[in-house]
Structures are given as C-alpha cells and as structure tokens.
PDB file of C-alpha atoms in Angstrom:
ATOM      1  CA  UNK A   1       0.000   0.000   0.000  1.00  0.00           C
ATOM      2  CA  UNK A   2       1.541   3.261  -1.104  1.00  0.00           C
ATOM      3  CA  UNK A   3       1.665   6.278   1.111  1.00  0.00           C
ATOM      4  CA  UNK A   4       3.039   9.790   1.258  1.00  0.00           C
ATOM      5  CA  UNK A   5       4.589  11.371   4.329  1.00  0.00           C
ATOM      6  CA  UNK A   6       5.216  15.086   4.710  1.00  0.00           C
ATOM      7  CA  UNK A   7       7.717  16.685   7.047  1.00  0.00           C
ATOM      8  CA  UNK A   8       9.386  20.018   7.624  1.00  0.00           C
ATOM      9  CA  UNK A   9       6.538  22.179   8.822  1.00  0.00           C
ATOM     10  CA  UNK A  10       6.864  24.506  11.772  1.00  0.00           C
ATOM     11  CA  UNK A  11       6.523  28.048  13.033  1.00  0.00           C
ATOM     12  CA  UNK A  12       8.517  30.932  11.597  1.00  0.00           C
ATOM     13  CA  UNK A  13       8.368  34.689  11.529  1.00  0.00           C
ATOM     14  CA  UNK A  14       7.364  36.572   8.423  1.00  0.00           C
ATOM     15  CA  UNK A  15      10.214  36.700   5.956  1.00  0.00           C
ATOM     16  CA  UNK A  16      11.572  33.364   7.076  1.00  0.00           C
ATOM     17  CA  UNK A  17      11.950  30.103   5.185  1.00  0.00           C
ATOM     18  CA  UNK A  18      10.896  26.493   5.535  1.00  0.00           C
ATOM     19  CA  UNK A  19      11.523  23.416   3.426  1.00  0.00           C
ATOM     20  CA  UNK A  20       8.823  20.784   3.251  1.00  0.00           C
ATOM     21  CA  UNK A  21       9.520  17.204   2.174  1.00  0.00           C
ATOM     22  CA  UNK A  22       7.154  14.650   0.727  1.00  0.00           C
ATOM     23  CA  UNK A  23       8.427  11.078   0.713  1.00  0.00           C
ATOM     24  CA  UNK A  24       6.732   8.161  -0.973  1.00  0.00           C
ATOM     25  CA  UNK A  25       6.795   4.575   0.209  1.00  0.00           C
ATOM     26  CA  UNK A  26       5.303   1.546  -1.472  1.00  0.00           C
ATOM     27  CA  UNK A  27       5.471   3.194  -4.888  1.00  0.00           C
ATOM     28  CA  UNK A  28       7.742   5.528  -6.812  1.00  0.00           C
ATOM     29  CA  UNK A  29       6.990   9.067  -7.884  1.00  0.00           C
ATOM     30  CA  UNK A  30       8.331   8.619 -11.396  1.00  0.00           C
ATOM     31  CA  UNK A  31       6.338  10.184 -14.238  1.00  0.00           C
ATOM     32  CA  UNK A  32       3.532  11.462 -12.040  1.00  0.00           C
ATOM     33  CA  UNK A  33       2.196  14.860 -11.152  1.00  0.00           C
ATOM     34  CA  UNK A  34       3.018  15.516  -7.496  1.00  0.00           C
ATOM     35  CA  UNK A  35       1.376  18.493  -5.915  1.00  0.00           C
ATOM     36  CA  UNK A  36       1.571  20.550  -2.779  1.00  0.00           C
ATOM     37  CA  UNK A  37      -1.752  21.832  -1.477  1.00  0.00           C
ATOM     38  CA  UNK A  38      -2.651  23.914   1.529  1.00  0.00           C
ATOM     39  CA  UNK A  39      -5.749  24.550   3.555  1.00  0.00           C
ATOM     40  CA  UNK A  40      -6.167  27.331   6.071  1.00  0.00           C
ATOM     41  CA  UNK A  41      -8.957  27.283   8.680  1.00  0.00           C
ATOM     42  CA  UNK A  42     -12.248  28.287   7.108  1.00  0.00           C
ATOM     43  CA  UNK A  43     -10.831  28.266   3.595  1.00  0.00           C
ATOM     44  CA  UNK A  44     -10.938  25.841   0.715  1.00  0.00           C
ATOM     45  CA  UNK A  45      -7.960  23.692  -0.104  1.00  0.00           C
ATOM     46  CA  UNK A  46      -5.854  25.185  -2.871  1.00  0.00           C
ATOM     47  CA  UNK A  47      -3.099  23.891  -5.067  1.00  0.00           C
ATOM     48  CA  UNK A  48       0.160  25.696  -4.391  1.00  0.00           C
ATOM     49  CA  UNK A  49       2.806  24.088  -6.591  1.00  0.00           C
ATOM     50  CA  UNK A  50       2.913  20.995  -8.754  1.00  0.00           C
ATOM     51  CA  UNK A  51       5.749  19.165 -10.451  1.00  0.00           C
ATOM     52  CA  UNK A  52       5.606  16.560 -13.172  1.00  0.00           C
ATOM     53  CA  UNK A  53       8.398  14.188 -12.179  1.00  0.00           C
ATOM     54  CA  UNK A  54       8.757  12.873 -15.719  1.00  0.00           C
ATOM     55  CA  UNK A  55      10.356  16.055 -17.027  1.00  0.00           C
ATOM     56  CA  UNK A  56      10.581  18.324 -13.987  1.00  0.00           C
ATOM     57  CA  UNK A  57       8.075  20.858 -15.313  1.00  0.00           C
ATOM     58  CA  UNK A  58       6.448  22.956 -12.605  1.00  0.00           C
ATOM     59  CA  UNK A  59       3.458  25.204 -12.071  1.00  0.00           C
ATOM     60  CA  UNK A  60       2.733  27.633  -9.226  1.00  0.00           C
ATOM     61  CA  UNK A  61      -0.264  29.522  -7.976  1.00  0.00           C
ATOM     62  CA  UNK A  62       0.226  33.263  -8.450  1.00  0.00           C
ATOM     63  CA  UNK A  63       0.421  34.008  -4.723  1.00  0.00           C
ATOM     64  CA  UNK A  64       3.626  31.984  -4.290  1.00  0.00           C
ATOM     65  CA  UNK A  65       5.433  32.644  -7.574  1.00  0.00           C
ATOM     66  CA  UNK A  66       8.941  33.896  -6.950  1.00  0.00           C
ATOM     67  CA  UNK A  67       8.870  32.723  -3.323  1.00  0.00           C
ATOM     68  CA  UNK A  68       8.271  28.956  -3.412  1.00  0.00           C
ATOM     69  CA  UNK A  69      10.229  26.352  -5.340  1.00  0.00           C
ATOM     70  CA  UNK A  70       9.071  22.787  -5.895  1.00  0.00           C
ATOM     71  CA  UNK A  71      11.693  20.206  -6.799  1.00  0.00           C
ATOM     72  CA  UNK A  72      12.300  16.495  -6.809  1.00  0.00           C
ATOM     73  CA  UNK A  73      15.020  14.556  -5.113  1.00  0.00           C
ATOM     74  CA  UNK A  74      17.728  12.686  -6.994  1.00  0.00           C
ATOM     75  CA  UNK A  75      16.060   9.342  -6.369  1.00  0.00           C
ATOM     76  CA  UNK A  76      12.748  10.853  -7.488  1.00  0.00           C
ATOM     77  CA  UNK A  77      10.951   9.414  -4.489  1.00  0.00           C
ATOM     78  CA  UNK A  78      10.912  12.687  -2.634  1.00  0.00           C
ATOM     79  CA  UNK A  79       9.477  16.039  -3.613  1.00  0.00           C
ATOM     80  CA  UNK A  80      10.405  19.232  -1.808  1.00  0.00           C
ATOM     81  CA  UNK A  81       8.774  22.608  -1.376  1.00  0.00           C
ATOM     82  CA  UNK A  82      11.220  25.355  -0.512  1.00  0.00           C
ATOM     83  CA  UNK A  83       9.259  28.272   0.903  1.00  0.00           C
ATOM     84  CA  UNK A  84      11.001  31.635   1.153  1.00  0.00           C
ATOM     85  CA  UNK A  85       9.841  35.094   2.159  1.00  0.00           C
ATOM     86  CA  UNK A  86       6.985  33.548   4.068  1.00  0.00           C
ATOM     87  CA  UNK A  87       3.953  35.676   4.877  1.00  0.00           C
ATOM     88  CA  UNK A  88       1.289  35.271   7.557  1.00  0.00           C
ATOM     89  CA  UNK A  89      -1.191  34.417   4.805  1.00  0.00           C
ATOM     90  CA  UNK A  90       0.897  31.326   4.017  1.00  0.00           C
ATOM     91  CA  UNK A  91      -0.211  29.849   7.345  1.00  0.00           C
ATOM     92  CA  UNK A  92      -2.024  26.589   6.634  1.00  0.00           C
ATOM     93  CA  UNK A  93      -1.847  22.828   6.766  1.00  0.00           C
ATOM     94  CA  UNK A  94       0.237  21.718   3.811  1.00  0.00           C
ATOM     95  CA  UNK A  95      -0.388  18.419   2.049  1.00  0.00           C
ATOM     96  CA  UNK A  96       1.385  16.610  -0.733  1.00  0.00           C
ATOM     97  CA  UNK A  97      -0.475  14.426  -3.165  1.00  0.00           C
ATOM     98  CA  UNK A  98       0.263  12.268  -6.191  1.00  0.00           C
ATOM     99  CA  UNK A  99      -1.765  11.858  -9.369  1.00  0.00           C
ATOM    100  CA  UNK A 100      -0.754   8.435 -10.700  1.00  0.00           C
ATOM    101  CA  UNK A 101      -2.708   8.689 -13.951  1.00  0.00           C
ATOM    102  CA  UNK A 102       0.398   9.910 -15.752  1.00  0.00           C
ATOM    103  CA  UNK A 103      -1.272  13.148 -16.798  1.00  0.00           C
ATOM    104  CA  UNK A 104       0.664  16.401 -16.834  1.00  0.00           C
ATOM    105  CA  UNK A 105       0.090  18.871 -14.040  1.00  0.00           C
ATOM    106  CA  UNK A 106      -2.565  21.555 -14.096  1.00  0.00           C
ATOM    107  CA  UNK A 107      -4.528  23.423 -11.451  1.00  0.00           C
ATOM    108  CA  UNK A 108      -8.063  22.136 -11.240  1.00  0.00           C
ATOM    109  CA  UNK A 109      -9.948  19.534  -9.284  1.00  0.00           C
ATOM    110  CA  UNK A 110      -7.841  17.701  -6.736  1.00  0.00           C
ATOM    111  CA  UNK A 111     -10.004  14.589  -7.104  1.00  0.00           C
ATOM    112  CA  UNK A 112      -7.560  13.067  -9.560  1.00  0.00           C
ATOM    113  CA  UNK A 113      -4.862  12.888  -6.850  1.00  0.00           C
ATOM    114  CA  UNK A 114      -5.134   9.327  -5.516  1.00  0.00           C
ATOM    115  CA  UNK A 115      -2.504   9.509  -2.798  1.00  0.00           C
ATOM    116  CA  UNK A 116      -2.376  12.085  -0.013  1.00  0.00           C
ATOM    117  CA  UNK A 117      -0.125  12.650   2.944  1.00  0.00           C
ATOM    118  CA  UNK A 118      -1.321  13.442   6.436  1.00  0.00           C
ATOM    119  CA  UNK A 119      -0.278  17.069   6.258  1.00  0.00           C
ATOM    120  CA  UNK A 120       2.245  19.268   8.023  1.00  0.00           C
ATOM    121  CA  UNK A 121       1.400  22.561   9.699  1.00  0.00           C
ATOM    122  CA  UNK A 122       3.061  25.792   8.656  1.00  0.00           C
ATOM    123  CA  UNK A 123       2.513  28.846  10.848  1.00  0.00           C
ATOM    124  CA  UNK A 124       3.913  32.248   9.934  1.00  0.00           C
ATOM    125  CA  UNK A 125       3.744  35.014  12.514  1.00  0.00           C
ATOM    126  CA  UNK A 126       3.945  38.724  11.770  1.00  0.00           C
TER     127      UNK A 126
END
C-alpha cells in the first residue's frame, strides 16, 4: 500500500523560510504529477505548486510565484517545497499528493490525486 509522508513544517516569523519534504513509500513518484496543497482554517484547499516528475516541469499559484520552489530529489521518491519570504497568509496545513494517472500537471480539481499525505502545519507570525 503506497503512502506519502510530509515533514518540515513549523513556526517561523514573516520573511523566514521552511523546506517541506514529501516522501513516498510503497510506490515511486516517477512520471507522475506531485502536488503541494494547503488549507487554512475556514478556507478551501488550494493547489500551491505541482511538479511533473517525468520532465521536472512545474506550475505555481500566483500568490507563491517567486517565493516557493518545488523540486524532486535525486532518487525521485521525494518532492520538496522550498518556501522563502513567508507571509502570515501562508499559514495553513500543507499536504502533498500524487496523481498516478500519468497526466501532466494543471490546477483544477484535486479529485484526480489518488494519494495524499497526512499534512504538516506551517505557521507564519507577523
């Protein structure tokens, strides 16, 4: 049974940085779209950054462009989210997810993501 595990969340002051990790077990992340999502209290879950591990192509939501970087590890079983210049509005539970259909990444319904991690909390104070 495949699973995803996130780590690296925590509390930082505005302007600080955090690096989230998403590790897969029971399956590999090769040639899949792997996404980072976040959900703040009272808000809908939103896609933040996705990477297609087949060719490394990435997409970002406008609010994090220039501040967040999604990347894959050398073994391609880990995906990272480097978050810089953090703002209080980045505070949320962050989840990684994998779409194993082989489709390229795009922002839309998250229903196509079959695997989800348990989430890691990111809190940014002003």
